[in-house]
Structure formats: structure tokens, C-alpha cells
Amino acid sequence: MRFKFPLMAIGLEVVMIVLFALFVQYETSVNTSRNPNETESAAMDVEKTMESYPFFQDVHIMVFAGFGFLMTFLWKYGFSGVGINLLIAALGLQWGTIIQGIFRSHGQKFLIEMKNMIHADFSTVTVLISFGAVLGKTSPVQMLIMTILEITVYAANEYLVFKILWASDTGESMTIHAFGAYFGLAVAGILYRSGLKEKHPNEESVYHSDLFAMIGSLFLWIFWPSFNSATADEAKKQYRAIVNTYFSLAASVVTAACSSLLERGKLNMVHIQNATLAGGVAVGTCADMEIPPYCAMIIGSIAGAVSVFGFKFLTPLFTTKLRIHDTCGVHNLHGLPGVIGGLAGIITVALEESDSTKTVSQAAALGSSIATALVGGLITGS
Amino acid sequence: MRFKFPLMAIGLEVVMIVLFALFVQYETSVNTSRNPNETESAAMDVEKTMESYPFFQDVHIMVFAGFGFLMTFLWKYGFSGVGINLLIAALGLQWGTIIQGIFRSHGQKFLIEMKNMIHADFSTVTVLISFGAVLGKTSPVQMLIMTILEITVYAANEYLVFKILWASDTGESMTIHAFGAYFGLAVAGILYRSGLKEKHPNEESVYHSDLFAMIGSLFLWIFWPSFNSATADEAKKQYRAIVNTYFSLAASVVTAACSSLLERGKLNMVHIQNATLAGGVAVGTCADMEIPPYCAMIIGSIAGAVSVFGFKFLTPLFTTKLRIHDTCGVHNLHGLPGVIGGLAGIITVALEESDSTKTVSQAAALGSSIATALVGGLITGS
Amino acid sequence: MRFKFPLMAIGLEVVMIVLFALFVQYETSVNTSRNPNETESAAMDVEKTMESYPFFQDVHIMVFAGFGFLMTFLWKYGFSGVGINLLIAALGLQWGTIIQGIFRSHGQKFLIEMKNMIHADFSTVTVLISFGAVLGKTSPVQMLIMTILEITVYAANEYLVFKILWASDTGESMTIHAFGAYFGLAVAGILYRSGLKEKHPNEESVYHSDLFAMIGSLFLWIFWPSFNSATADEAKKQYRAIVNTYFSLAASVVTAACSSLLERGKLNMVHIQNATLAGGVAVGTCADMEIPPYCAMIIGSIAGAVSVFGFKFLTPLFTTKLRIHDTCGVHNLHGLPGVIGGLAGIITVALEESDSTKTVSQAAALGSSIATALVGGLITGS
């Protein structure tokens, strides 16, 4: 048993290296010399792809420092939280690069661009979200397996949403956030043990574990505009995604203050840390669309308030009635705001576009993201 | 009473959303289609404004992570420090966007550019500095009111300094740092209670609260070159502001070591954390001017030393004689170095420019920043 | 004695300011007006040099936040670790700017460009690495002296490697990492006291000191692609260095899991924190060469595994047999992976280039980096 985890990790790494040798290449003088006419255009691509590098770095901070430290708020799991987060993300980004590349190239060799690296980081986010629901209930070996399975399902759903339905989801509210949350909840439902009904002492946060978690929250909050705009395909959309996300986040912080209405005048910091991020999740789908900034603020405000009410009323209900124990409350931070984001996207497209098939696509994308997540999660958990 | 804070926060958010609906827009196909001739130039603007995005992100880190964690060094207030910091900044950036925009557009609708977002973040810095002086003496409701009032006064003074006096203050040593410090001290003077004379046990820092505060210090230190150069209007000035700030900060770290002269050979970490930043504040006004790097280092060295001496001798004097209790010692980190920055700006302009009206403008800008801060602070405190 | 440290620091700062006044300038209207024909090209340079600014910022974060917090894992030295780290780096970047500039300009005045600032930050990294080997064995005064001496030797070796041998070492695996580690080990060997053989209680890490160190590890990990690509001189090489470093780091995280093979199924977090970074060090020399990504992953995997085995078996052996006490185990994080990087560079150049003198240059660069480090370290320690 004690050898299982390291041997499995090393085995997976060997598989990744072999897959990279088979499928991944980048533009070198060797392959450009084969097609000499393309040399110049290939050089152009490098300049172009490098423009996304600052966005990649911002997303990279969110994945490794943001999500990592967000997991530290449970004192007992703090350290393993941040360590396992690193391991999952490092494995996941390799597998994400492979599986997304194979889907897009239809099984051919493919080139690595900066956007592939951003998408690979995105694919790990789904697992990190699900990890928040199952934290403390799984072994490292189970996490390795879940990483591989979840990213595979994610890549399939992402291909369906973006390349078959041609739906719009720039900040991936549906395909990452709602998907990751419902996948994790399905797994948590399978792993439910009756002992989880009572609040476990390990689930307590202590004063400075909260401060470490705040590092995670703040870095996520700060870089969310980059997350929602990183894959936008023209400058105008990117700019719009940044502005909308910035104001949506600011609005959700202020409405998160309604936490103190429910907590006898005190600010519950777990509410604040999560509700402040809900605005970024909820505005994701329509961030690059032509919604005026005040609409982004309304979306953010609703998401912040819904998230707080979810923590107070829904999470306990899930544990007692549905027998789903959601360790970090990912349903309130990612699940509900992801669904709000999906709905906001449907409404915006319905109002903006005369072509109603686009609206249907958006709705299908939301449905597909939740359905594949639940089915995938149930299978993975079993 | 326990409903006052959340209801006020939500009420303010509703007001912000209404004001955004009335005044804020961004360039969309709807308004570009109205003036079809401008389509191309509008597209250019988006490219141009996106060039400031990395600088915006750096400033954004300083505001939310830098100032947030700097506030954690008082153990008792650590958590509420970083939480209230987030709330103030999120509300402040919305109000700052509105009020600065209205000043500049003379009450018309205005477009959001990346520089507006940087200026909105800047406007929150004044409140965060003042917050350092009143930490532990105010309720969250009072902080919400102070945020709205201080940013209004700041925007008025900023308009006066930059659009009427046409003074130069690229890193806003005078308009942000000196302004924020004296505003906060004026409020702290009004809120003085005799019990503050004895060192309060909550004011003690403990070992790891100091380490959390160090996170704040370091991120402020690292990104200060971006802060001082973010709003420079041409590449040459931006480059100069970066170089000067980098070396000024390095010099102030080394001279901050004189702390150990005053503390029987020990390094007092509160001194170090603050003095190291004084170099960034003090070089702000003339960072983009043609001062040779060694002059920037001299300015940084002086600021570092003055800040240490201020902590040792001035802060206790303020509490006992002037009955002003400056919780975080913002006078030493922002007030004095801000004034040094203003004076350095006056001297540089006097030496560089033959036109003496420019020198008078600089002096007027310094005077106006301190005067509006004191008057605004006294009114707000009452 | 208690005055020695602050007086020395202030004295060194005065020397730096004088040297800056003598040697350092930047492009101003004064010197461009002297050669009016060059005005336009000089303006071009500013645009060009500003392109490196985001890379500079990423490296800057690594130096000050990354290395700073990495040093906090020893509870007792946590705070002085991060404080002295700041002081060394601030002094070192000034001295590095001067000494590197003088070497490159052959004693003439020189202009500051963004790349000079990146190289100055790089030069401080050697001292920060060596600091990890001697932490707890030196006084602040000794650290100031070591900073000046080590950066001088580093600049000489760097000039030899890049300007005389014309070897390739884009991420400076040899010239920074191997150099810094062996320099530090040589100094630690001189400073050996028999009391160090028993594990000192101050050397224990505690739960949250590990979490602070994790902040350092993660920020180093996140920004390592920028470190290895910051000084690459064309976009294609920069892109390649980023991709290779990204995947090498990911691979070293997964193989670092073999730590639990050696520790009865437990993950030793000191192993993980260091082994995860070894991939970045080891791929440094050949990061910008045309190695396929799977080779980068193999290099990273080997480095991760070697680093873990080094911590387990080599570090205790060094203390008992060689009488070298390596406080933070820098040999495993920087020394061995640096040598692996140098060897990988030699092999890659031998395979890619028909000209065998290039291979000899690479080998000479590795030899020179280790030899100057050992000699320099022995002299400095004495």
C-alpha cells in the first residue's frame, strides 16, 4: 500500500513522457526547414503566441497559488491541501495538454502554443474545484485517478461546447466552474459516510489558517479579470471581459457583506472569501459580450448574495438530506454562480442575437456541462 | 445596529449600479455603429489601452494583497484588517471610477479605459493609507462613510493638481501618499480617546503576524516601480520612472538598517517593513523626470532614514503631545516621505525648467494636497 | 560591535551612490541632444527595452518573495531569513548593476536597460542560494561582505562564460545555480563547527513555518518559466524556453512523489518543496535549444528524483564525512540540478552542432563555474 502512490505517480509520469514524444512538438528549425515557404508565417506565430504570455502567467498564479492556498483554511488539511493541489495540477496540466490537443488535432501531432498552456491550466481547475468537495475523503491515489478521468470528461465536454455547439463561454463559467462543482459533488455523494454528518473537528478553521486561505482568495480575486479574458480571441473582447469582470467582482464583495445579516452582525470570513469570488464566476460566460458594465455589476451582486445564502442554508441541507458532504462548499462558490453565469449567457445571447439557434446552443452547453459532470462524477466515484 | 452595516453596504452598491447605468459605458458595436467613420480609430484605442493592462495588474496586486497584508501585523486586527481592506477597496474603486470620470467628463457619460481602472485603484489607496491611521478606532459603518467622503475630496484635489495647476506627480507622492496620511491623521485626531495613550495590548504584533505583514511589504516593494510608472504617458518617461524607483527602493532598504543604531543593535522589523517602502513613496513625484539614478538613490536613502527616525521619535510624540494616535505609523511611511517627494519634485522642476511658474505649480500642488487632506479629514472625523 | 552593522550598511550605500554617479546614466534629453542623429534610434531602444519589463517583474517576484519566503521554513530563522534576504538582495542588485556594467563597458559609463536590471536581480540570486547553505552560521556583517565578494566573482565568471567562451546558459543553471551552491558549500565548509553535527533545535520546521515556505516555493515554481526565458534574445528562443521549463517543472513535481518511497509512505514536504523546483534548475542551460518537450520532461524527472535522493542520503553524509553543514540543502536544489543542467547542455550542443568547439565551450563553462565558485567561496569563508 505504501508503495502504491509513488509507483503510480512515477508510472503516470512515464506514460506522459511517452505520449509527449508521440504527439507534441513545437516549431523548430527542423520542421520549418521541411516547408521552407512557411518560415516567415511560423515566425509570426511565435510573436503572436507570446502576446498571451502575461495572461498565461496570471492564470498560472491562480491555479497554483490561488487554489493552493484557498485549500489551507481547514487547519488539519492545510499542508496536504496545498501539496496535493500542486501534484494534481502538475499531473493535470500534462494530461490536459495531451487530451485537449488530441481532440483538436483529431489524433495528429500538434504544436504547443501559449493558448494550449492556458487551456491546460484551465483543465486542471476543474479537478481543483472537485478536490474542494472531496477534501479529507480521498487518498492521494484516488486523487491521481480522479485527475485523469475528470480531465478526460472535461476535454470531451469542452470539445462538444466549443467545436460542435459553437457556444460562447469565455470565462468558462459552465464548462469549468459548474462542471467542476457538480463532478465533485457527484463523487462526494458516492463517498458519503454517515460519520460526516457531524461536523468533523478537522473541519474547523483556526485564526491563521484563515489568513493563509485569504492569500489564496486574494490572488484569485486579483487575477480573475485575466482568467475571464485569457482566451478571448480579439483585443476588443478581451478588454470588455476585463472591465466586466473587474466591476462584477467589486460588486460581489460589497453584497457579500449581507453575510452579517445572517450571522448576528458578525462577518463570517468563509462567506466573504467565497462570495467575493462568486462575481468572477458568474460573469464568466457573458464577460466578453456587449453587456453594459452596470449589468456585470448586477450579475456580480446577485452571485455574491446567492453564494452567502448557499453557505448558510444549502450546504447543511446537502449534508443532511442529500447525503452529499461538500467540504469546502464548492457548490456555493462554483456550482451556483456557474449556473447563474450560464443563465446570464443564455439571456444575453437571446437579447443580442436574432438567430435563436445561438440561444439554444448556449442552453445546450449549460445542460451538457452539468449532465456530463454528474455522469462522469458518479462513474469516477464508483 | 447589527443591520446597519449590511444594509448600508447593499444600499451603497445599489447606488453604484444606478450611477454606472447613468454615466459609464464602453465602446460597443452599438455606439460605434452610430458614428461609422470612427470604427477604425476606436479599434486602435482598444489596442493602446490594453498596453496598460500589465501595469494595472501590478497596481491591483499592491492594492489588494500589498495593503491588505500590511494591515495584518497587529495580531488582533489581522483578519478584520485584510477583510475590511478588501471591502473598502472594492467599494472605493467603484466610487472612484464614477467621481473621477464625472470630474474629467464634466458630468457627461464617459468611456472606461485601462487608465481609468488604474486611477480608480489609486483612489482607493488614499483610503487604505488613512485606514492605517485609524485601525482599531472605527466601526465598519464609519469606514464605508470615510471611503465615500475621502475619495470625493481626493478626486477634487487630483483634478486641481493635474488639470488646473498642471503639476507633475507621476507616482502621486503628494496627491495619494501625503494626502492619505494627513487625512487619516486628521480623522485620528478627532477620534482620539485618552485610553489610547497607553500601548494597547491589541497593538502588539506577534511572530507570525509579522510574517503575514511581510507578505504585504514585499509585494508592495516588488511592484512599486509599476505603481510609479503606471500612468506615465510616454515610453521614455515610463522607463525612467521604473529605473529611478527600483534604485530608490534598493537604497532605502540599505539605509533602513540604521534602525539597529536606535534599537541597541537589533533590527526592529516594523521599522524595516516601512522604511523599505519609503524610498518608493519619496521618489514618486520626480520618478519620470530626468534625474540621474544616483539622485534617486539619495532621495531613497534620506526617506529610509527619516522614516526610521519618525517611527522612533515622532510617533510617540504625536500620541502624547498632539493627541493623535497613528495605529500603523502611516505618517512615517506615507506622510513624511510624501512631503519629501513633493519637495524633491519642486527642486527638480526648479533646476530643470527655466519657467518659474512650473515650480510654483509644484509647490501649490503640495500645499493643496496637505490642506485639502487636513480639512477633509477634520470634517470627515466630526 | 552593535554599531558595526548599521555603519557598514550605510557606508556601503554611500559607496554605491558614488559609483552610480560615476558610471551609471540613462538616456536623457541631455545626452541625446549631444548626438542629435541618434534620437530616433534611442527612442526605439526604450520601446524595445520595455518589452522585457514583464519578465523583469516576474524575476523580481522570485528574488524577493520567492527566495525570501523559501528561507522561512526554519522557524527560528524565519523572520531574520526574510529580512536578511531583502537586505542582501537590495545591496546586491546595486553592486551587481555596477560590477556587471563595468565588465561589459570595459570601465566606461554605461546605460541602464531593462536587461541590466534583470541581470542585476540574477546576480543577487547567487548570494541568496549561498545564504541557504550558511543560514544560522553567519552574522549580518559577514553577509554584507559575502554579498560584495560573491557578486564580484560571479560577474567575472559570467563574463568569462558568455563573452569569452560564448557558451550557452539561458537559465543560468551553471553560472547561477551550480555556482551559488558550491560557493555557499565552500563557505559552509570553512565555517563548520562540531556542534552542527547534531540536528540543532532551531533547524526544526513547524507546521506554519512550512506553509510560509510554501509561499516561497510556489512563487518560484510559478515564475520559473520567466526566469529561464527572461534573457533569451529572440522571440522563438524565449517561447521555447518557456514551454520547456513549464513541462520540466511539471514532470519534476510528479517524480518528487518518490519521496514517499523513502519515507515510509509519507510525503516529506521539505523534499517536495525543493524537488519540485529542481526541474526548473536542470532545464535552464538547454531551455532555449531545440530539444523536444519530452526531453525537457525527462530532464525534469531526473532532477526531481536526484534532488529527493540527495536530501535523504547526501546531505547527512556531507555533514558527517565532509564536515560541510548545508542548512537548507542547497546542494540538492541548486548544486546537483545545476550540474545536471550543465551536462544536459553539453549533450544537446554535442548532438545539435557539428562544430565541436561549441561542446568544449559548454564543458569549460561548467568547469569554470564550479571552480571559481569553490575558490571564491574558500577565500570568502576565510
Short mmCIF file of C-alpha atoms in Angstrom, two decimals, chain C:
data_model
loop_
_atom_site.label_atom_id
_atom_site.label_comp_id
_atom_site.label_asym_id
_atom_site.label_seq_id
_atom_site.Cartn_x
_atom_site.Cartn_y
_atom_site.Cartn_z
CA MET C 1 30.03 45.77 17.81
CA ARG C 2 26.40 46.84 17.78
CA PHE C 3 27.27 49.86 15.62
CA LYS C 4 29.31 47.82 13.14
CA PHE C 5 26.38 46.50 11.11
CA PRO C 6 24.39 49.73 10.57
CA LEU C 7 27.52 51.80 9.94
CA MET C 8 28.79 49.26 7.45
CA ALA C 9 25.42 49.18 5.66
CA ILE C 10 25.26 52.97 5.44
CA GLY C 11 28.91 53.14 4.35
CA LEU C 12 28.28 50.65 1.56
CA GLU C 13 25.22 52.62 0.43
CA VAL C 14 27.33 55.79 0.20
CA VAL C 15 29.90 53.92 -1.90
CA MET C 16 27.12 52.66 -4.20
CA ILE C 17 25.74 56.17 -4.69
CA VAL C 18 29.22 57.47 -5.58
CA LEU C 19 29.80 54.62 -8.04
CA PHE C 20 26.39 55.22 -9.63
CA ALA C 21 27.23 58.91 -10.02
CA LEU C 22 30.48 57.95 -11.75
CA PHE C 23 29.33 55.09 -14.00
CA VAL C 24 25.59 54.87 -14.47
CA GLN C 25 23.45 57.01 -16.70
CA TYR C 26 20.34 56.58 -18.72
CA GLU C 27 19.25 58.05 -21.96
CA THR C 28 18.07 61.60 -21.29
CA SER C 29 17.39 64.58 -23.49
CA VAL C 30 20.77 65.94 -22.33
CA ASN C 31 22.82 63.14 -23.82
CA THR C 32 20.58 62.58 -26.83
CA SER C 33 20.88 66.27 -27.69
CA ARG C 34 24.67 65.80 -27.85
CA ASN C 35 24.25 63.31 -30.70
CA PRO C 36 21.08 64.53 -32.40
CA ASN C 37 21.25 61.92 -35.17
CA GLU C 38 20.67 59.11 -32.73
CA THR C 39 17.50 60.50 -31.21
CA GLU C 40 15.18 58.24 -33.11
CA SER C 41 17.15 55.07 -32.59
CA ALA C 42 17.45 55.90 -28.89
CA ALA C 43 13.69 56.24 -28.68
CA MET C 44 13.39 52.85 -30.36
CA ASP C 45 15.58 51.34 -27.68
CA VAL C 46 13.22 52.46 -24.97
CA GLU C 47 10.28 50.71 -26.64
CA LYS C 48 12.41 47.61 -27.09
CA THR C 49 13.76 47.54 -23.57
CA MET C 50 10.26 47.99 -22.15
CA GLU C 51 9.24 44.70 -23.77
CA SER C 52 11.35 42.95 -21.14
CA TYR C 53 9.57 44.68 -18.28
CA PRO C 54 7.01 41.90 -17.56
CA PHE C 55 9.86 39.39 -17.44
CA PHE C 56 11.79 41.64 -15.10
CA GLN C 57 8.78 41.83 -12.78
CA ASP C 58 8.43 38.03 -12.74
CA VAL C 59 12.11 37.58 -11.87
CA HIS C 60 11.79 40.34 -9.27
CA ILE C 61 8.96 38.43 -7.55
CA MET C 62 11.12 35.30 -7.48
CA VAL C 63 14.09 37.09 -5.93
CA PHE C 64 12.24 38.96 -3.21
CA ALA C 65 9.10 36.94 -2.43
CA GLY C 66 10.22 33.51 -3.72
CA PHE C 67 13.64 33.20 -2.15
CA GLY C 68 12.59 35.32 0.82
CA PHE C 69 9.80 33.02 1.92
CA LEU C 70 11.68 29.85 0.99
CA MET C 71 14.05 30.79 3.83
CA THR C 72 11.27 30.91 6.42
CA PHE C 73 10.93 27.16 6.87
CA LEU C 74 13.30 27.11 9.80
CA TRP C 75 11.06 28.52 12.47
CA LYS C 76 13.74 30.26 14.47
CA TYR C 77 15.33 31.94 11.47
CA GLY C 78 12.07 32.60 9.63
CA PHE C 79 11.86 36.26 10.22
CA SER C 80 15.53 37.10 10.01
CA GLY C 81 15.63 34.88 6.94
CA VAL C 82 13.18 37.00 5.01
CA GLY C 83 14.60 40.26 6.37
CA ILE C 84 18.24 39.49 5.59
CA ASN C 85 17.15 38.15 2.21
CA LEU C 86 15.68 41.58 1.42
CA LEU C 87 18.78 43.39 2.61
CA ILE C 88 21.20 41.16 0.68
CA ALA C 89 19.15 41.43 -2.47
CA ALA C 90 18.78 45.21 -2.23
CA LEU C 91 22.51 45.71 -1.73
CA GLY C 92 23.38 43.02 -4.25
CA LEU C 93 21.32 44.46 -7.07
CA GLN C 94 23.11 47.79 -6.75
CA TRP C 95 26.56 46.22 -6.68
CA GLY C 96 25.60 43.77 -9.44
CA THR C 97 24.47 46.65 -11.67
CA ILE C 98 27.82 48.37 -11.18
CA ILE C 99 30.20 45.43 -11.49
CA GLN C 100 28.42 43.79 -14.43
CA GLY C 101 28.18 47.15 -16.18
CA ILE C 102 31.89 47.84 -15.70
CA PHE C 103 32.83 44.40 -17.06
CA ARG C 104 30.65 44.89 -20.14
CA SER C 105 31.59 48.52 -20.82
CA HIS C 106 35.29 47.95 -20.01
CA GLY C 107 35.24 50.67 -17.39
CA GLN C 108 33.25 53.27 -19.34
CA LYS C 109 29.99 54.91 -18.32
CA PHE C 110 27.06 52.72 -19.31
CA LEU C 111 23.31 52.99 -19.85
CA ILE C 112 20.77 51.09 -17.73
CA GLU C 113 18.45 48.88 -19.76
CA MET C 114 15.75 46.53 -18.55
CA LYS C 115 18.10 43.59 -19.22
CA ASN C 116 20.70 45.14 -16.88
CA MET C 117 18.08 45.15 -14.17
CA ILE C 118 17.24 41.50 -14.87
CA HIS C 119 20.95 40.60 -14.75
CA ALA C 120 21.37 42.57 -11.52
CA ASP C 121 18.50 40.58 -9.99
CA PHE C 122 20.15 37.39 -11.29
CA SER C 123 23.44 38.29 -9.61
CA THR C 124 21.70 38.53 -6.25
CA VAL C 125 20.28 35.03 -6.71
CA THR C 126 23.77 33.53 -6.37
CA VAL C 127 24.13 35.12 -2.94
CA LEU C 128 20.63 34.08 -1.89
CA ILE C 129 21.44 30.47 -2.82
CA SER C 130 24.71 30.56 -0.87
CA PHE C 131 22.84 32.18 2.02
CA GLY C 132 20.73 29.00 2.22
CA ALA C 133 23.86 26.95 2.93
CA VAL C 134 25.18 29.25 5.67
CA LEU C 135 21.87 30.33 7.28
CA GLY C 136 22.33 30.41 11.06
CA LYS C 137 26.13 30.35 10.85
CA THR C 138 26.87 33.94 9.83
CA SER C 139 26.31 37.41 11.22
CA PRO C 140 24.66 40.18 9.17
CA VAL C 141 28.06 41.88 8.80
CA GLN C 142 29.54 38.71 7.30
CA MET C 143 26.58 38.52 4.91
CA LEU C 144 27.23 42.06 3.65
CA ILE C 145 30.86 41.15 2.93
CA MET C 146 29.87 37.88 1.27
CA THR C 147 27.35 39.73 -0.94
CA ILE C 148 30.01 42.05 -2.32
CA LEU C 149 32.65 39.33 -2.81
CA GLU C 150 30.38 36.66 -4.29
CA ILE C 151 28.79 39.01 -6.83
CA THR C 152 32.24 40.15 -7.92
CA VAL C 153 33.38 36.58 -8.55
CA TYR C 154 30.05 35.81 -10.22
CA ALA C 155 30.36 38.76 -12.60
CA ALA C 156 33.89 37.68 -13.54
CA ASN C 157 32.80 34.10 -14.23
CA GLU C 158 29.70 35.30 -16.12
CA TYR C 159 31.90 37.50 -18.33
CA LEU C 160 34.20 34.56 -18.99
CA VAL C 161 31.33 32.18 -19.83
CA PHE C 162 29.26 34.49 -22.04
CA LYS C 163 31.75 36.91 -23.55
CA ILE C 164 34.94 34.83 -23.85
CA LEU C 165 33.74 31.22 -24.14
CA TRP C 166 30.45 32.31 -25.79
CA ALA C 167 28.79 29.34 -24.10
CA SER C 168 25.02 29.00 -23.88
CA ASP C 169 23.29 29.05 -20.47
CA THR C 170 20.00 30.89 -20.83
CA GLY C 171 18.52 29.93 -17.45
CA GLU C 172 21.99 30.13 -15.91
CA SER C 173 21.92 26.60 -14.43
CA MET C 174 25.70 26.62 -14.33
CA THR C 175 26.56 30.27 -13.77
CA ILE C 176 23.92 30.94 -11.10
CA HIS C 177 22.67 27.70 -9.58
CA ALA C 178 25.73 25.44 -9.55
CA PHE C 179 27.93 28.49 -8.85
CA GLY C 180 25.82 29.73 -5.94
CA ALA C 181 25.51 26.28 -4.38
CA TYR C 182 29.22 25.41 -4.49
CA PHE C 183 30.22 28.88 -3.35
CA GLY C 184 27.90 28.51 -0.35
CA LEU C 185 29.13 24.98 0.41
CA ALA C 186 32.75 26.13 0.35
CA VAL C 187 31.92 28.92 2.80
CA ALA C 188 29.90 26.49 4.96
CA GLY C 189 32.89 24.12 4.99
CA ILE C 190 35.13 26.86 6.38
CA LEU C 191 32.54 27.90 8.97
CA TYR C 192 31.96 24.30 10.19
CA ARG C 193 31.75 23.90 13.94
CA SER C 194 31.42 20.48 15.52
CA GLY C 195 28.22 21.49 17.32
CA LEU C 196 26.44 21.46 13.98
CA LYS C 197 26.67 17.68 13.72
CA GLU C 198 23.68 17.15 15.97
CA LYS C 199 20.49 18.43 14.48
CA HIS C 200 20.05 21.84 16.03
CA PRO C 201 16.62 22.52 17.57
CA ASN C 202 16.47 25.79 15.60
CA GLU C 203 16.66 23.73 12.46
CA GLU C 204 13.24 22.25 13.11
CA SER C 205 10.45 23.44 10.97
CA VAL C 206 6.98 23.77 12.42
CA TYR C 207 3.63 23.47 10.78
CA HIS C 208 3.01 27.02 9.74
CA SER C 209 6.62 27.88 9.04
CA ASP C 210 6.27 25.18 6.38
CA LEU C 211 3.23 26.96 4.99
CA PHE C 212 5.15 30.23 4.77
CA ALA C 213 7.98 28.43 2.98
CA MET C 214 5.36 27.06 0.61
CA ILE C 215 4.55 30.64 -0.44
CA GLY C 216 8.18 30.94 -1.50
CA SER C 217 8.24 27.59 -3.28
CA LEU C 218 5.05 28.25 -5.18
CA PHE C 219 6.05 31.69 -6.41
CA LEU C 220 9.41 30.35 -7.53
CA TRP C 221 7.67 27.45 -9.27
CA ILE C 222 5.11 29.67 -10.99
CA PHE C 223 7.60 32.17 -12.37
CA TRP C 224 10.44 29.83 -13.29
CA PRO C 225 9.47 29.86 -16.99
CA SER C 226 10.05 33.62 -16.91
CA PHE C 227 13.40 33.17 -15.17
CA ASN C 228 14.68 30.77 -17.82
CA SER C 229 13.41 32.87 -20.71
CA ALA C 230 14.00 36.41 -19.45
CA THR C 231 17.33 36.95 -21.17
CA ALA C 232 16.68 34.95 -24.36
CA ASP C 233 17.49 37.23 -27.26
CA GLU C 234 14.79 36.38 -29.76
CA ALA C 235 11.09 35.56 -29.51
CA LYS C 236 11.47 31.99 -30.78
CA LYS C 237 14.06 31.11 -28.14
CA GLN C 238 12.06 32.79 -25.45
CA TYR C 239 8.96 30.83 -26.38
CA ARG C 240 10.92 27.57 -26.42
CA ALA C 241 12.47 28.31 -23.02
CA ILE C 242 9.01 28.94 -21.57
CA VAL C 243 7.50 25.72 -22.95
CA ASN C 244 10.44 23.53 -21.92
CA THR C 245 10.60 24.95 -18.42
CA TYR C 246 6.85 24.60 -17.91
CA PHE C 247 6.83 20.90 -18.72
CA SER C 248 10.13 20.15 -16.98
CA LEU C 249 8.76 21.66 -13.78
CA ALA C 250 5.52 19.69 -14.06
CA ALA C 251 7.46 16.45 -14.52
CA SER C 252 9.71 17.10 -11.53
CA VAL C 253 6.65 17.62 -9.29
CA VAL C 254 5.27 14.21 -10.19
CA THR C 255 8.58 12.36 -9.74
CA ALA C 256 9.17 14.19 -6.46
CA ALA C 257 6.43 11.88 -5.20
CA CYS C 258 9.15 9.20 -4.97
CA SER C 259 9.96 10.97 -1.70
CA SER C 260 7.29 8.80 -0.11
CA LEU C 261 9.16 5.65 -1.19
CA LEU C 262 11.98 6.70 1.13
CA GLU C 263 9.87 7.98 3.99
CA ARG C 264 7.60 5.00 4.78
CA GLY C 265 4.73 6.22 2.62
CA LYS C 266 4.70 9.79 3.95
CA LEU C 267 5.32 12.85 1.82
CA ASN C 268 8.22 14.82 3.29
CA MET C 269 7.29 18.39 2.47
CA VAL C 270 10.87 19.71 2.51
CA HIS C 271 11.64 17.17 -0.21
CA ILE C 272 8.58 18.18 -2.21
CA GLN C 273 9.22 21.89 -1.91
CA ASN C 274 12.73 21.55 -3.21
CA ALA C 275 12.43 18.71 -5.70
CA THR C 276 9.60 20.49 -7.48
CA LEU C 277 11.99 23.32 -8.27
CA ALA C 278 14.86 21.09 -9.37
CA GLY C 279 13.20 20.65 -12.77
CA GLY C 280 13.43 24.37 -13.38
CA VAL C 281 17.11 24.50 -12.48
CA ALA C 282 18.10 21.45 -14.51
CA VAL C 283 16.42 22.53 -17.74
CA GLY C 284 17.94 26.01 -17.53
CA THR C 285 21.00 25.60 -19.71
CA CYS C 286 19.26 24.00 -22.68
CA ALA C 287 15.80 25.54 -22.23
CA ASP C 288 16.07 27.67 -25.36
CA MET C 289 17.65 24.95 -27.51
CA GLU C 290 15.65 22.78 -29.89
CA ILE C 291 15.03 19.90 -27.55
CA PRO C 292 11.58 18.34 -27.92
CA PRO C 293 9.29 18.88 -24.91
CA TYR C 294 9.50 15.23 -23.87
CA CYS C 295 13.27 15.61 -23.39
CA ALA C 296 12.63 18.57 -21.11
CA MET C 297 10.28 16.33 -19.15
CA ILE C 298 12.95 13.61 -18.86
CA ILE C 299 15.46 16.17 -17.59
CA GLY C 300 12.90 17.42 -15.08
CA SER C 301 12.03 13.91 -13.90
CA ILE C 302 15.68 13.01 -13.33
CA ALA C 303 16.32 16.26 -11.48
CA GLY C 304 13.29 15.75 -9.22
CA ALA C 305 14.36 12.24 -8.30
CA VAL C 306 18.05 13.14 -7.80
CA SER C 307 17.07 16.02 -5.55
CA VAL C 308 14.97 13.77 -3.30
CA PHE C 309 17.74 11.18 -3.03
CA GLY C 310 20.24 13.96 -2.33
CA PHE C 311 18.18 15.22 0.61
CA LYS C 312 17.83 11.74 2.02
CA PHE C 313 21.37 10.44 1.59
CA LEU C 314 23.84 13.16 0.53
CA THR C 315 23.08 15.96 2.99
CA PRO C 316 23.64 13.81 6.11
CA LEU C 317 26.83 12.44 4.50
CA PHE C 318 28.11 15.96 3.81
CA THR C 319 27.64 16.91 7.44
CA THR C 320 29.28 13.82 8.93
CA LYS C 321 32.03 12.99 6.40
CA LEU C 322 32.92 16.24 4.62
CA ARG C 323 32.18 18.41 7.66
CA ILE C 324 30.02 20.70 5.48
CA HIS C 325 26.71 21.65 7.06
CA ASP C 326 24.23 22.69 4.38
CA THR C 327 21.39 24.35 6.34
CA CYS C 328 18.72 24.44 3.63
CA GLY C 329 20.11 21.63 1.47
CA VAL C 330 21.01 23.97 -1.40
CA HIS C 331 23.23 21.27 -2.87
CA ASN C 332 20.15 19.21 -3.69
CA LEU C 333 18.06 22.07 -5.02
CA HIS C 334 20.68 24.10 -6.86
CA GLY C 335 24.01 22.27 -6.90
CA LEU C 336 23.15 18.85 -8.33
CA PRO C 337 20.38 20.08 -10.66
CA GLY C 338 22.72 22.82 -11.85
CA VAL C 339 25.34 20.21 -12.75
CA ILE C 340 22.66 18.07 -14.44
CA GLY C 341 21.69 21.18 -16.39
CA GLY C 342 25.29 21.77 -17.44
CA LEU C 343 25.65 18.16 -18.58
CA ALA C 344 22.34 18.29 -20.48
CA GLY C 345 23.60 21.43 -22.18
CA ILE C 346 26.85 19.72 -23.22
CA ILE C 347 24.98 16.73 -24.63
CA THR C 348 22.45 18.87 -26.51
CA VAL C 349 25.13 21.06 -28.07
CA ALA C 350 27.18 17.97 -28.99
CA LEU C 351 24.16 16.49 -30.78
CA GLU C 352 22.96 19.69 -32.44
CA GLU C 353 26.14 21.40 -33.53
CA SER C 354 28.68 19.93 -35.92
CA ASP C 355 31.30 22.30 -34.53
CA SER C 356 32.91 20.50 -31.59
CA THR C 357 34.50 23.68 -30.17
CA LYS C 358 30.99 24.66 -29.04
CA THR C 359 30.79 21.49 -26.97
CA VAL C 360 34.17 22.23 -25.44
CA SER C 361 33.00 25.75 -24.58
CA GLN C 362 29.96 24.36 -22.76
CA ALA C 363 32.15 21.94 -20.79
CA ALA C 364 34.61 24.72 -19.98
CA ALA C 365 31.73 26.91 -18.80
CA LEU C 366 30.55 24.21 -16.40
CA GLY C 367 34.06 23.61 -15.10
CA SER C 368 34.77 27.30 -14.72
CA SER C 369 31.51 27.92 -12.84
CA ILE C 370 32.26 25.22 -10.28
CA ALA C 371 35.94 26.03 -9.95
CA THR C 372 35.52 29.79 -9.47
CA ALA C 373 32.69 29.10 -7.00
CA LEU C 374 34.84 26.79 -4.86
CA VAL C 375 37.91 29.04 -4.92
CA GLY C 376 35.84 32.16 -4.35
CA GLY C 377 33.92 30.50 -1.52
CA LEU C 378 37.05 29.27 0.23
CA ILE C 379 38.66 32.72 0.07
CA THR C 380 35.44 34.44 1.23
CA GLY C 381 34.98 32.00 4.11
CA SER C 382 38.49 32.60 5.41
#
